[in-house]
Coordinates of C-alpha atoms in Angstrom, one line a residue:
X2 CA -5.3 -35.3 22.0
X3 CA -6.6 -34.5 18.4
X4 CA -3.5 -36.3 17.0
X5 CA -4.1 -39.5 19.2
X6 CA -8.6 -39.6 18.4
X7 CA -7.2 -39.2 14.3
X8 CA -5.0 -41.7 14.8
X9 CA -7.4 -44.2 16.4
X10 CA -10.0 -43.6 13.7
X11 CA -7.6 -44.4 10.9
X12 CA -6.4 -47.2 12.7
X13 CA -8.7 -50.1 11.7
X14 CA -8.2 -49.0 7.9
X15 CA -4.2 -48.5 8.4
X16 CA -3.1 -51.4 9.9
X17 CA 1.0 -50.8 9.3
X18 CA 1.6 -49.4 12.9
X19 CA 4.8 -47.6 11.7
X20 CA 2.4 -45.0 9.1
X21 CA 0.5 -44.9 12.2
X22 CA 3.1 -43.6 14.2
X23 CA 4.4 -41.2 11.0
X24 CA 0.7 -40.1 10.9
X25 CA 0.7 -39.6 14.8
X26 CA 4.0 -37.3 14.5
X27 CA 3.3 -35.6 11.5
X28 CA 0.7 -34.1 12.9
X29 CA 1.5 -33.6 16.8
X30 CA 4.7 -31.5 15.2
X31 CA 3.0 -29.6 12.7
X32 CA 4.3 -26.4 12.3
X33 CA 1.6 -24.2 13.1
X34 CA 2.0 -25.9 16.7
X35 CA 4.7 -23.7 17.3
X36 CA 3.4 -20.9 15.3
X37 CA 4.4 -17.7 17.8
X38 CA 1.5 -15.5 15.7
X39 CA -1.4 -17.7 17.3
X40 CA -0.4 -21.1 18.9
X41 CA 1.8 -19.3 21.1
X42 CA -0.9 -16.3 22.1
X43 CA -3.9 -16.3 24.6
X44 CA -6.2 -16.0 21.9
X45 CA -9.1 -17.8 20.6
X46 CA -7.0 -18.6 17.2
X47 CA -4.5 -21.3 19.2
X48 CA -7.5 -23.2 19.9
X49 CA -8.4 -23.8 16.5
X50 CA -6.2 -26.1 14.5
X51 CA -6.5 -29.0 17.8
X52 CA -10.4 -28.1 16.7
X53 CA -10.3 -28.4 13.7
X54 CA -8.7 -31.5 13.6
X55 CA -10.7 -33.0 16.6
X56 CA -14.1 -32.7 14.0
X57 CA -12.2 -33.9 10.9
X58 CA -11.2 -36.7 13.3
X59 CA -14.2 -37.8 14.5
X60 CA -16.4 -37.6 10.8
X61 CA -13.4 -39.7 9.3
X62 CA -13.7 -42.2 12.3
X63 CA -17.5 -42.3 11.9
X64 CA -16.9 -43.2 7.9
X65 CA -14.5 -45.7 8.4
X66 CA -17.0 -47.3 11.0
X67 CA -19.9 -46.9 8.8
X68 CA -20.2 -50.8 9.0
X69 CA -19.8 -51.8 12.4
X70 CA -22.8 -51.8 15.4
X71 CA -24.3 -48.6 15.5
X72 CA -23.9 -48.2 19.4
X73 CA -20.0 -47.5 17.7
X74 CA -21.2 -44.8 15.5
X75 CA -23.4 -43.4 17.5
X76 CA -20.0 -42.9 19.9
X77 CA -18.2 -41.2 16.6
X78 CA -21.3 -39.0 15.9
X79 CA -21.7 -37.3 18.9
X80 CA -18.2 -36.5 19.3
X81 CA -18.4 -35.1 15.6
X82 CA -21.6 -32.9 17.1
X83 CA -19.4 -31.9 20.2
X84 CA -16.7 -31.2 18.4
X85 CA -18.4 -29.0 15.5
X86 CA -20.9 -27.4 18.0
X87 CA -17.5 -25.8 19.7
X88 CA -15.3 -25.2 16.6
X89 CA -18.3 -23.3 15.0
X90 CA -18.7 -20.7 17.8
X91 CA -14.9 -20.0 18.1
X92 CA -15.2 -17.7 15.5
X93 CA -17.9 -16.1 13.2
X94 CA -16.6 -17.3 10.2
X95 CA -16.5 -21.1 10.9
X96 CA -18.4 -21.7 7.5
X97 CA -15.7 -22.9 5.6
X98 CA -15.7 -26.4 7.4
X99 CA -18.9 -27.0 6.0
X100 CA -17.9 -28.8 3.0
X101 CA -15.9 -31.2 4.0
X102 CA -18.3 -31.7 7.1
X103 CA -21.6 -32.5 4.6
X104 CA -19.1 -33.8 2.7
X105 CA -17.8 -36.9 4.8
X106 CA -21.3 -37.3 6.6
X107 CA -22.6 -37.9 3.1
X108 CA -19.5 -40.7 2.1
X109 CA -21.1 -42.3 5.3
X110 CA -24.4 -42.4 4.2
X111 CA -23.6 -43.2 0.8
X112 CA -21.3 -46.1 2.1
X113 CA -23.1 -47.4 5.2
X114 CA -26.7 -47.3 3.4
X115 CA -26.5 -47.2 -0.5
X116 CA -23.5 -49.2 -0.9
X117 CA -24.7 -51.9 1.8
X118 CA -28.3 -52.1 0.4
X119 CA -29.7 -51.6 4.1
X120 CA -33.0 -52.1 5.2
X121 CA -35.5 -49.5 5.8
X122 CA -35.0 -50.0 9.6
X123 CA -31.4 -50.1 9.7
X124 CA -31.4 -47.1 6.5
X125 CA -33.8 -44.9 9.0
X126 CA -31.4 -45.5 12.4
X127 CA -28.2 -44.6 10.0
X128 CA -29.6 -41.7 8.9
X129 CA -30.4 -40.5 12.4
X130 CA -26.9 -41.1 13.4
X131 CA -25.5 -39.5 10.7
X132 CA -27.9 -36.5 11.2
X133 CA -26.5 -35.9 14.5
X134 CA -23.9 -33.4 14.5
X135 CA -25.7 -31.1 12.0
X136 CA -29.0 -31.9 15.3
X137 CA -26.6 -31.2 17.8
X138 CA -24.6 -28.0 16.4
X139 CA -28.1 -26.7 15.6
X140 CA -29.4 -27.2 19.5
X141 CA -26.3 -25.5 20.2
X142 CA -27.2 -22.6 18.5
X143 CA -30.8 -22.4 20.1
X144 CA -29.0 -22.9 23.6
X145 CA -26.7 -20.3 23.1
X146 CA -29.3 -17.9 21.4
X147 CA -32.0 -19.2 24.6
X148 CA -29.3 -18.1 26.8
X149 CA -28.8 -14.9 25.0
X150 CA -32.5 -14.2 25.3
X151 CA -32.5 -14.5 29.1
X152 CA -29.9 -12.4 30.1
X153 CA -29.9 -9.5 27.5
X154 CA -34.0 -9.5 26.3
X155 CA -32.4 -11.1 22.4
X156 CA -32.7 -14.4 21.0
X157 CA -28.7 -14.6 18.4
X158 CA -25.9 -16.0 18.9
X159 CA -23.7 -13.1 18.4
X160 CA -24.7 -9.4 17.2
X161 CA -22.7 -9.8 14.1
X162 CA -24.4 -12.7 12.7
X163 CA -28.3 -12.2 13.4
X164 CA -29.3 -8.9 14.8
X165 CA -30.2 -5.8 13.3
X166 CA -27.0 -4.2 13.9
X167 CA -25.3 -7.0 11.2
X168 CA -28.5 -6.0 8.8
X169 CA -27.5 -2.2 9.0
X170 CA -23.9 -2.7 8.6
X171 CA -25.0 -5.6 5.4
X172 CA -26.7 -2.5 3.7
X173 CA -24.4 0.2 4.6
X174 CA -21.9 -2.0 2.6
X175 CA -24.7 -2.3 -0.3
X176 CA -24.8 1.8 -0.9
X177 CA -22.7 2.7 -4.2
X178 CA -19.4 3.9 -3.2
X179 CA -18.3 6.4 -6.0
X180 CA -14.5 6.2 -5.0
X181 CA -14.6 2.1 -4.6
X182 CA -11.2 1.3 -6.4
X183 CA -10.7 -2.2 -6.6
X184 CA -10.9 -5.2 -3.9
X185 CA -8.0 -3.8 -1.7
X186 CA -9.8 -0.5 -1.0
X187 CA -9.0 0.3 2.2
X188 CA -12.4 2.2 2.4
X189 CA -15.1 0.2 2.8
X190 CA -17.5 2.6 3.9
X191 CA -16.7 6.3 3.8
X192 CA -17.5 9.1 5.7
X193 CA -19.0 11.0 2.0
X194 CA -21.0 8.0 2.1
X195 CA -22.3 8.0 5.5
X196 CA -23.1 11.7 5.2
X197 CA -25.3 11.2 1.9
X198 CA -27.0 8.1 4.4
X199 CA -27.9 10.5 6.9
X200 CA -29.9 12.6 4.6
X201 CA -32.1 10.2 3.9
X202 CA -31.8 8.6 7.2
X203 CA -33.4 10.5 10.0
X204 CA -32.3 8.2 13.1
X205 CA -28.3 7.9 11.4
X206 CA -29.1 11.7 10.7
X207 CA -29.4 11.9 14.8
X208 CA -26.1 10.6 15.7
X209 CA -24.3 13.4 13.3
X210 CA -22.6 14.5 16.5
X211 CA -21.3 11.2 18.0
X212 CA -20.3 10.5 13.8
X213 CA -18.4 13.5 14.1
X214 CA -16.8 12.7 17.2
X215 CA -15.7 9.3 15.7
X216 CA -14.2 10.8 12.8
X217 CA -11.8 13.0 15.4
X218 CA -10.4 10.2 17.6
X219 CA -8.1 7.5 17.2
X220 CA -10.5 5.6 15.1
X221 CA -9.3 7.7 11.7
X222 CA -6.3 6.7 9.7
X223 CA -3.1 8.1 9.7
X224 CA -2.1 7.0 6.1
X225 CA -1.7 9.9 3.6
X226 CA -4.4 8.7 0.7
X227 CA -7.0 7.9 3.5
X228 CA -6.3 10.5 6.1
X229 CA -9.6 11.4 8.5
X230 CA -11.3 8.0 6.6
X231 CA -11.8 5.1 9.0
X232 CA -10.4 1.9 7.3
X233 CA -12.0 -1.2 6.7
X234 CA -14.2 -3.4 8.9
X235 CA -13.4 -1.2 11.7
X236 CA -16.1 1.6 10.9
X237 CA -18.1 -1.6 12.3
X238 CA -17.0 -0.7 15.5
X239 CA -16.6 2.9 15.5
X240 CA -20.4 3.4 14.2
X241 CA -21.1 0.7 17.7
X242 CA -19.0 3.7 19.6
X243 CA -21.5 6.5 18.0
X244 CA -24.3 4.5 18.7
X245 CA -23.5 4.3 22.8
X246 CA -22.4 8.0 23.3
X247 CA -25.5 8.8 22.3
X248 CA -26.9 6.3 24.8
X249 CA -28.0 3.8 23.0
X250 CA -26.6 0.9 24.3
X251 CA -28.6 0.3 27.6
X252 CA -29.5 -2.9 26.9
X253 CA -29.4 -5.2 24.2
X254 CA -32.7 -5.2 22.9
X255 CA -32.9 -1.6 23.4
X256 CA -30.1 -1.2 21.1
X257 CA -31.5 -3.9 18.2
X258 CA -34.3 -1.8 18.1
X259 CA -32.8 1.5 16.9
X260 CA -30.4 -0.3 15.1
X261 CA -34.1 -1.4 13.1
X262 CA -35.2 1.7 12.9
X263 CA -31.8 2.7 10.6
X264 CA -31.9 -0.1 9.0
X265 CA -35.7 0.0 7.5
X266 CA -35.1 3.5 6.9
X267 CA -32.0 2.6 4.8
X268 CA -33.7 -0.4 3.0
X269 CA -36.7 2.4 1.9
X270 CA -34.1 4.6 1.2
X271 CA -32.3 1.8 -1.4
X272 CA -35.7 0.7 -3.1
X273 CA -37.2 4.4 -3.5
X274 CA -33.6 4.8 -5.3
X275 CA -32.8 7.8 -2.9
X276 CA -29.8 5.5 -2.4
X277 CA -28.3 3.8 -5.2
X278 CA -27.5 0.0 -4.8
X279 CA -23.8 -1.0 -5.6
X280 CA -23.9 -4.1 -8.3
X281 CA -21.6 -6.5 -6.5
X282 CA -21.7 -9.8 -5.1
X283 CA -21.4 -10.3 -1.1
X284 CA -20.1 -13.6 0.2
X285 CA -20.7 -12.1 3.9
X286 CA -23.2 -9.7 4.9
X287 CA -20.5 -8.4 7.4
X288 CA -18.1 -8.0 4.2
X289 CA -17.1 -5.6 1.3
X290 CA -18.8 -6.6 -2.2
X291 CA -16.6 -8.3 -4.9
X292 CA -17.6 -6.8 -8.9
X293 CA -16.5 -9.5 -11.9
X294 CA -13.5 -6.9 -12.5
X295 CA -12.4 -7.8 -8.9
X296 CA -11.9 -12.1 -9.6
X297 CA -8.8 -12.0 -11.3
X298 CA -7.0 -9.8 -8.1
X299 CA -9.1 -12.2 -5.9
X300 CA -7.7 -15.2 -7.7
X301 CA -4.4 -13.8 -8.0
X302 CA -4.3 -12.5 -3.8
X303 CA -5.6 -16.3 -3.2
X304 CA -3.0 -18.4 -5.3
X305 CA -0.2 -15.9 -3.0
X306 CA -1.8 -16.7 0.1
X307 CA -1.8 -20.2 -0.5
X308 CA 1.6 -20.3 -1.2
X309 CA 2.5 -19.0 2.6
X310 CA 0.3 -21.2 3.9
X311 CA 1.2 -23.8 2.3
X312 CA 4.5 -24.1 2.7
X313 CA 4.4 -22.6 6.9
X314 CA 6.8 -19.3 5.5
X315 CA 5.3 -17.6 8.7
X316 CA 5.3 -20.6 10.9
X317 CA 8.0 -19.3 13.5
X318 CA 8.2 -19.7 17.1
X319 CA 9.8 -17.4 19.4
X320 CA 10.2 -16.6 23.4
X321 CA 8.3 -13.6 23.4
X322 CA 7.1 -11.3 26.5
X323 CA 3.8 -11.1 27.1
X324 CA 2.0 -8.0 26.6
X325 CA -0.1 -6.6 29.6
X326 CA 0.0 -5.4 32.9
X327 CA 1.3 -7.5 35.8
X328 CA -1.6 -8.1 36.9
X329 CA -3.1 -8.9 33.5
X330 CA -0.4 -11.8 32.9
X331 CA -1.0 -13.1 36.5
X332 CA -4.4 -14.0 36.0
X333 CA -4.1 -15.6 32.4
X334 CA -1.0 -17.6 34.3
X335 CA -3.6 -18.9 36.6
X336 CA -6.2 -19.1 33.8
X337 CA -4.0 -21.5 31.1
X338 CA -1.4 -23.2 34.2
X339 CA 1.3 -22.4 32.5
X340 CA 3.9 -19.6 32.9
X341 CA 4.3 -16.5 30.6
X342 CA 7.4 -14.0 29.2
X343 CA 7.4 -11.0 31.7
X344 CA 8.4 -7.6 30.4
X345 CA 11.7 -6.6 30.7
X346 CA 11.6 -4.7 33.6
X347 CA 13.4 -1.6 33.0
X348 CA 15.5 0.5 35.9
X349 CA 17.4 3.6 35.8
X350 CA 20.8 3.3 38.2
X351 CA 21.3 7.1 39.2
X352 CA 24.5 7.7 41.6
X353 CA 26.1 11.5 42.4
X354 CA 26.0 14.3 45.5
X355 CA 23.9 16.7 46.5
X356 CA 24.7 19.6 49.0
X357 CA 22.4 22.0 50.8
X358 CA 23.6 25.3 50.6
X359 CA 24.1 27.8 53.4
X360 CA 20.2 27.7 54.0
X361 CA 17.9 27.4 56.9
X362 CA 15.3 24.8 57.1
X363 CA 15.6 20.9 56.9
X364 CA 16.1 20.2 53.0
X365 CA 14.9 16.9 51.2
X366 CA 15.4 15.9 47.7
X367 CA 13.7 13.3 45.5
X368 CA 14.0 11.9 42.0
X369 CA 10.7 12.3 40.3
X370 CA 9.5 9.5 37.8
X371 CA 6.1 9.6 36.5
X372 CA 3.7 9.8 39.9
X373 CA 6.7 8.0 41.9
X374 CA 9.0 9.5 44.5
X375 CA 12.6 8.0 45.4
X376 CA 14.4 10.1 48.2
X377 CA 17.5 11.1 48.2
X378 CA 19.9 11.7 51.2
X379 CA 21.1 15.4 51.2
X380 CA 25.1 16.0 52.5
X381 CA 26.4 12.6 51.7
X382 CA 26.6 10.0 48.1
X383 CA 23.2 8.4 46.6
X384 CA 23.1 5.2 44.6
X385 CA 19.4 4.9 43.7
X386 CA 17.9 2.5 41.2
X387 CA 14.4 3.3 39.9
X388 CA 12.6 0.7 39.0
X389 CA 9.8 0.0 36.4
X390 CA 11.1 2.7 34.1
X391 CA 9.6 1.0 31.1
X392 CA 6.3 3.0 32.1
X393 CA 7.4 6.6 32.0
X394 CA 7.0 7.4 28.1
X395 CA 9.9 9.4 28.0
X396 CA 12.7 9.0 30.7
X397 CA 13.7 12.9 29.9
X398 CA 11.1 13.3 32.2
X399 CA 12.9 12.1 35.2
X400 CA 13.4 15.0 37.6
X401 CA 14.8 16.0 40.5
X402 CA 12.3 17.6 43.0
X403 CA 14.1 20.2 46.2
X404 CA 11.8 20.5 48.8
X405 CA 12.6 23.0 52.3
X406 CA 10.4 22.4 55.1
X407 CA 8.0 19.9 53.6
X408 CA 7.1 22.1 50.7
X409 CA 8.1 22.2 46.9
X410 CA 10.9 24.8 46.5
X411 CA 12.8 23.6 42.8
X412 CA 12.7 21.5 40.0
X413 CA 15.7 20.0 38.1
X414 CA 17.0 17.9 35.2
X415 CA 18.6 15.2 36.3
X416 CA 21.9 16.1 35.6
X417 CA 24.5 18.6 37.2
X418 CA 23.5 21.9 38.3
X419 CA 23.2 24.3 40.8
X420 CA 20.2 26.3 42.4
X421 CA 20.1 28.7 45.4
X422 CA 19.1 25.9 48.1
X423 CA 21.8 22.6 47.2
X424 CA 24.1 22.2 44.1
X425 CA 24.0 19.1 42.8
X426 CA 26.7 16.6 41.3
X427 CA 25.4 13.5 38.9
X428 CA 28.5 10.9 38.3
X429 CA 26.8 8.9 36.7
X430 CA 22.5 7.9 35.1
X431 CA 22.0 4.6 33.2
X432 CA 19.5 2.5 31.8
X433 CA 19.5 -1.1 32.9
X434 CA 17.5 -3.8 30.8
X435 CA 16.5 -7.0 33.0
X436 CA 14.7 -9.6 30.9
X437 CA 12.6 -12.3 32.0
X438 CA 15.1 -15.4 33.2
X439 CA 12.6 -17.6 31.8
X440 CA 13.6 -15.9 28.3
X441 CA 16.8 -17.7 28.5
X442 CA 15.7 -20.8 29.9
X443 CA 13.3 -21.2 26.6
X444 CA 15.8 -21.2 24.0
X445 CA 16.9 -24.1 24.0
X446 CA 13.3 -25.5 23.5
X447 CA 12.8 -22.3 20.8
X448 CA 15.4 -23.4 18.3
X449 CA 14.7 -27.3 18.9
X450 CA 10.4 -25.7 17.7
X451 CA 12.5 -24.0 14.5
X452 CA 14.5 -26.9 13.8
X453 CA 10.9 -29.1 13.2
X454 CA 9.6 -26.3 11.1
X455 CA 12.0 -26.0 8.7
X456 CA 12.1 -30.1 7.9
X457 CA 7.9 -29.1 6.9
X458 CA 9.2 -25.8 5.3
X459 CA 11.8 -28.1 3.0
X460 CA 9.4 -30.7 2.7
X461 CA 5.8 -29.3 2.2
X462 CA 6.2 -28.6 -2.1
X463 CA 7.4 -32.5 -2.3
X464 CA 4.6 -33.3 -0.2
X465 CA 1.9 -31.2 -1.7
X466 CA 3.1 -33.0 -5.0
X467 CA 3.0 -36.5 -3.8
X468 CA -0.6 -35.6 -2.7
X469 CA -2.1 -34.4 -5.3
X470 CA -0.7 -37.3 -7.4
X471 CA -2.6 -39.5 -4.8
X472 CA -5.9 -37.7 -5.0
X473 CA -6.0 -38.5 -9.3
X474 CA -5.1 -41.7 -8.8
X475 CA -7.9 -42.2 -5.8
X476 CA -10.1 -39.6 -8.3
X477 CA -9.2 -41.9 -11.5
X478 CA -9.9 -45.4 -9.7
X479 CA -13.2 -43.9 -8.5
X480 CA -14.4 -43.2 -12.2
X481 CA -12.6 -46.6 -13.3
X482 CA -14.4 -48.7 -10.1
X483 CA -17.5 -46.4 -11.0
X484 CA -17.6 -48.0 -14.6
X485 CA -17.4 -51.4 -13.4
X486 CA -20.1 -50.3 -10.1
X487 CA -17.3 -51.0 -7.8
X488 CA -17.5 -48.3 -5.0
X489 CA -13.8 -48.7 -2.8
X490 CA -12.2 -45.7 -3.8
X491 CA -15.1 -43.4 -4.2
X492 CA -15.8 -42.5 -0.6
X493 CA -11.3 -41.4 0.0
X494 CA -12.1 -39.2 -3.3
X495 CA -15.1 -37.7 -2.1
X496 CA -13.8 -36.8 1.3
X497 CA -10.5 -35.3 0.2
X498 CA -12.6 -33.1 -1.9
X499 CA -14.5 -31.8 0.7
X500 CA -11.3 -31.2 2.4
X501 CA -9.5 -29.3 -0.7
X502 CA -13.4 -27.2 -1.1
X503 CA -13.6 -25.9 2.7
X504 CA -9.5 -25.2 2.2
X505 CA -10.2 -23.3 -0.6
X506 CA -13.6 -21.6 0.5
X507 CA -11.8 -20.7 3.5
X508 CA -8.3 -19.1 1.3
X509 CA -10.7 -17.4 -0.6
X510 CA -13.0 -16.2 2.1
X511 CA -9.6 -14.6 3.8
X512 CA -7.8 -13.2 1.0
X513 CA -10.8 -11.2 -0.1
X514 CA -12.0 -9.8 3.6
X515 CA -7.9 -9.1 4.3
X516 CA -7.5 -7.3 0.8
X517 CA -7.4 -4.1 2.6
X518 CA -5.2 -4.5 5.3
X519 CA -1.5 -3.5 4.7
X520 CA 0.1 -6.4 6.5
X521 CA -2.7 -8.5 4.4
X522 CA -0.4 -12.1 4.6
X523 CA 0.5 -12.2 8.2
X524 CA -3.6 -11.6 9.1
X525 CA -4.3 -13.7 6.0
X526 CA -2.0 -16.2 8.5
X527 CA -3.6 -15.7 11.8
X528 CA -6.9 -16.2 10.4
X529 CA -6.1 -19.2 8.5
X530 CA -5.1 -21.2 11.4
X531 CA -6.8 -24.6 10.9
X532 CA -5.9 -24.5 7.3
X533 CA -2.7 -25.7 7.6
X534 CA -4.3 -29.5 9.5
X535 CA -6.6 -29.8 6.3
X536 CA -3.5 -29.5 4.4
X537 CA -1.7 -32.1 6.1
X538 CA -4.4 -34.3 6.2
X539 CA -5.1 -34.4 2.2
X540 CA -1.5 -34.7 2.2
X541 CA -1.7 -38.1 4.5
X542 CA -4.9 -39.3 2.9
X543 CA -3.4 -38.5 -0.9
X544 CA 0.0 -40.5 0.1
X545 CA -0.7 -43.0 1.9
X546 CA -5.1 -44.1 0.4
X547 CA -3.6 -43.1 -3.2
X548 CA -0.5 -43.8 -3.7
X549 CA 0.3 -46.9 -1.0
X550 CA -3.0 -48.5 -1.7
X551 CA -4.1 -47.4 -5.5
X552 CA -0.6 -46.6 -7.3
X553 CA 1.4 -49.1 -6.1
X554 CA -0.8 -51.9 -6.4
X555 CA -1.3 -50.7 -10.1
X556 CA 2.1 -50.8 -10.3
X557 CA 3.1 -54.8 -9.1
X558 CA 0.1 -55.3 -11.1
X559 CA 1.1 -54.4 -14.2
X560 CA 5.5 -55.8 -13.4
X561 CA 3.7 -59.3 -13.0

């Protein structure tokens, strides 16, 4: 739907039907739509590319209709506001798209009001239309906050954005870290820092037993150089556990007041010099700081990540099994109205013979797998298949259990053996893996999808170069036109610049936030799910409006 709306948005300007079809197919078969790491997962990242494209399509549609009737512009402005509000609350870092949003609205205002020399009355009407997307976003923010206040007693969208919890984490990050090694330092807040804070923060000190507990839990890293510490932003989640274990998560309002006490004590300690404040720039309240010496590293890492995103290096389709229990996967099928590939069924096939020794009483024999008992006949050959053995951590734990008169008498390993009750001969024991039939069925589609991905990967650099040539051509034409008071290329230059700035901000932010993660390339790819679509839009506009509409006519004019 988002691709179709974009085509509708530009159809009055791009009158060439073949060009419109190419744009449609270019976006529809984008490699991000085949990427297994987010588009094939039931995860919020899967909707971001479409959400970003929908926002962009509505804003571009509004821009290209800046001179049409107000009622037409209102429809596109409403679409932009609704789609922007939807996109904004998918994740907490959606601010990266704001430069493009504001740039597109500014272009609409300049082109639709100033360059048209509108009357005061019409200018006011258009201004109201152009601020409508931002108004809807603000209203949505307050609506969500109001609902949270009604249900939880705290007026906020998320406790990671505007609560005392976020303020506590932000303040902790601003405490000097004597062992800081650089932007890829895996420790944002070390254990020694927390201990120093607890010495000057009475409320935090009350959590010492729970803090000790989180450092003896699964939160701790097992990497040798930071063993016993908690990496990156994981410390935020671990501290939540400590506060919850201390009994301060009874209600959202109570929790916020508890964090308020910690925040005020930490701020007071920093103001009085009991704690040293780190000298750094903080792009986000929930991320580590950047020092001036870190900037070269950040630029290099951003260029590295951008090269992978630009060439769709990690876009790959695959038919992989879903994670979770049968019930969880079934529920997700019901929610998405789609079919999931279930994990392989692992079975254990055993056959052999059990002979009862001379004894009194009735003898029963079972094979025990986890908590399940499967009865096998005594005195004749048996052949059984044990299903769902994949749930058992160690297949060697499968055992024979011998009962007499209903009482457990002996336990034996799954092999030939003998005891005073019986002799067991195991002829064969093998593991059988039964894959979901859907996995084989989807292979032809996976192969076709990856062919599309390969085509995009092979042509990505060429398209990027052509789009940059087109962008600079638009820039040159805009500057030349500005001198002659002709502003035909200026709005497109501003829109493309907004796209570029949004891409850059997202790449810088993600490269900074993921620097501590060992698998940073994969994580950066995941967190920049909306960037490839914006790159494709940049390429479309650069090639069509730059090369076709600026360079092409200029070349023809020179030939004349």
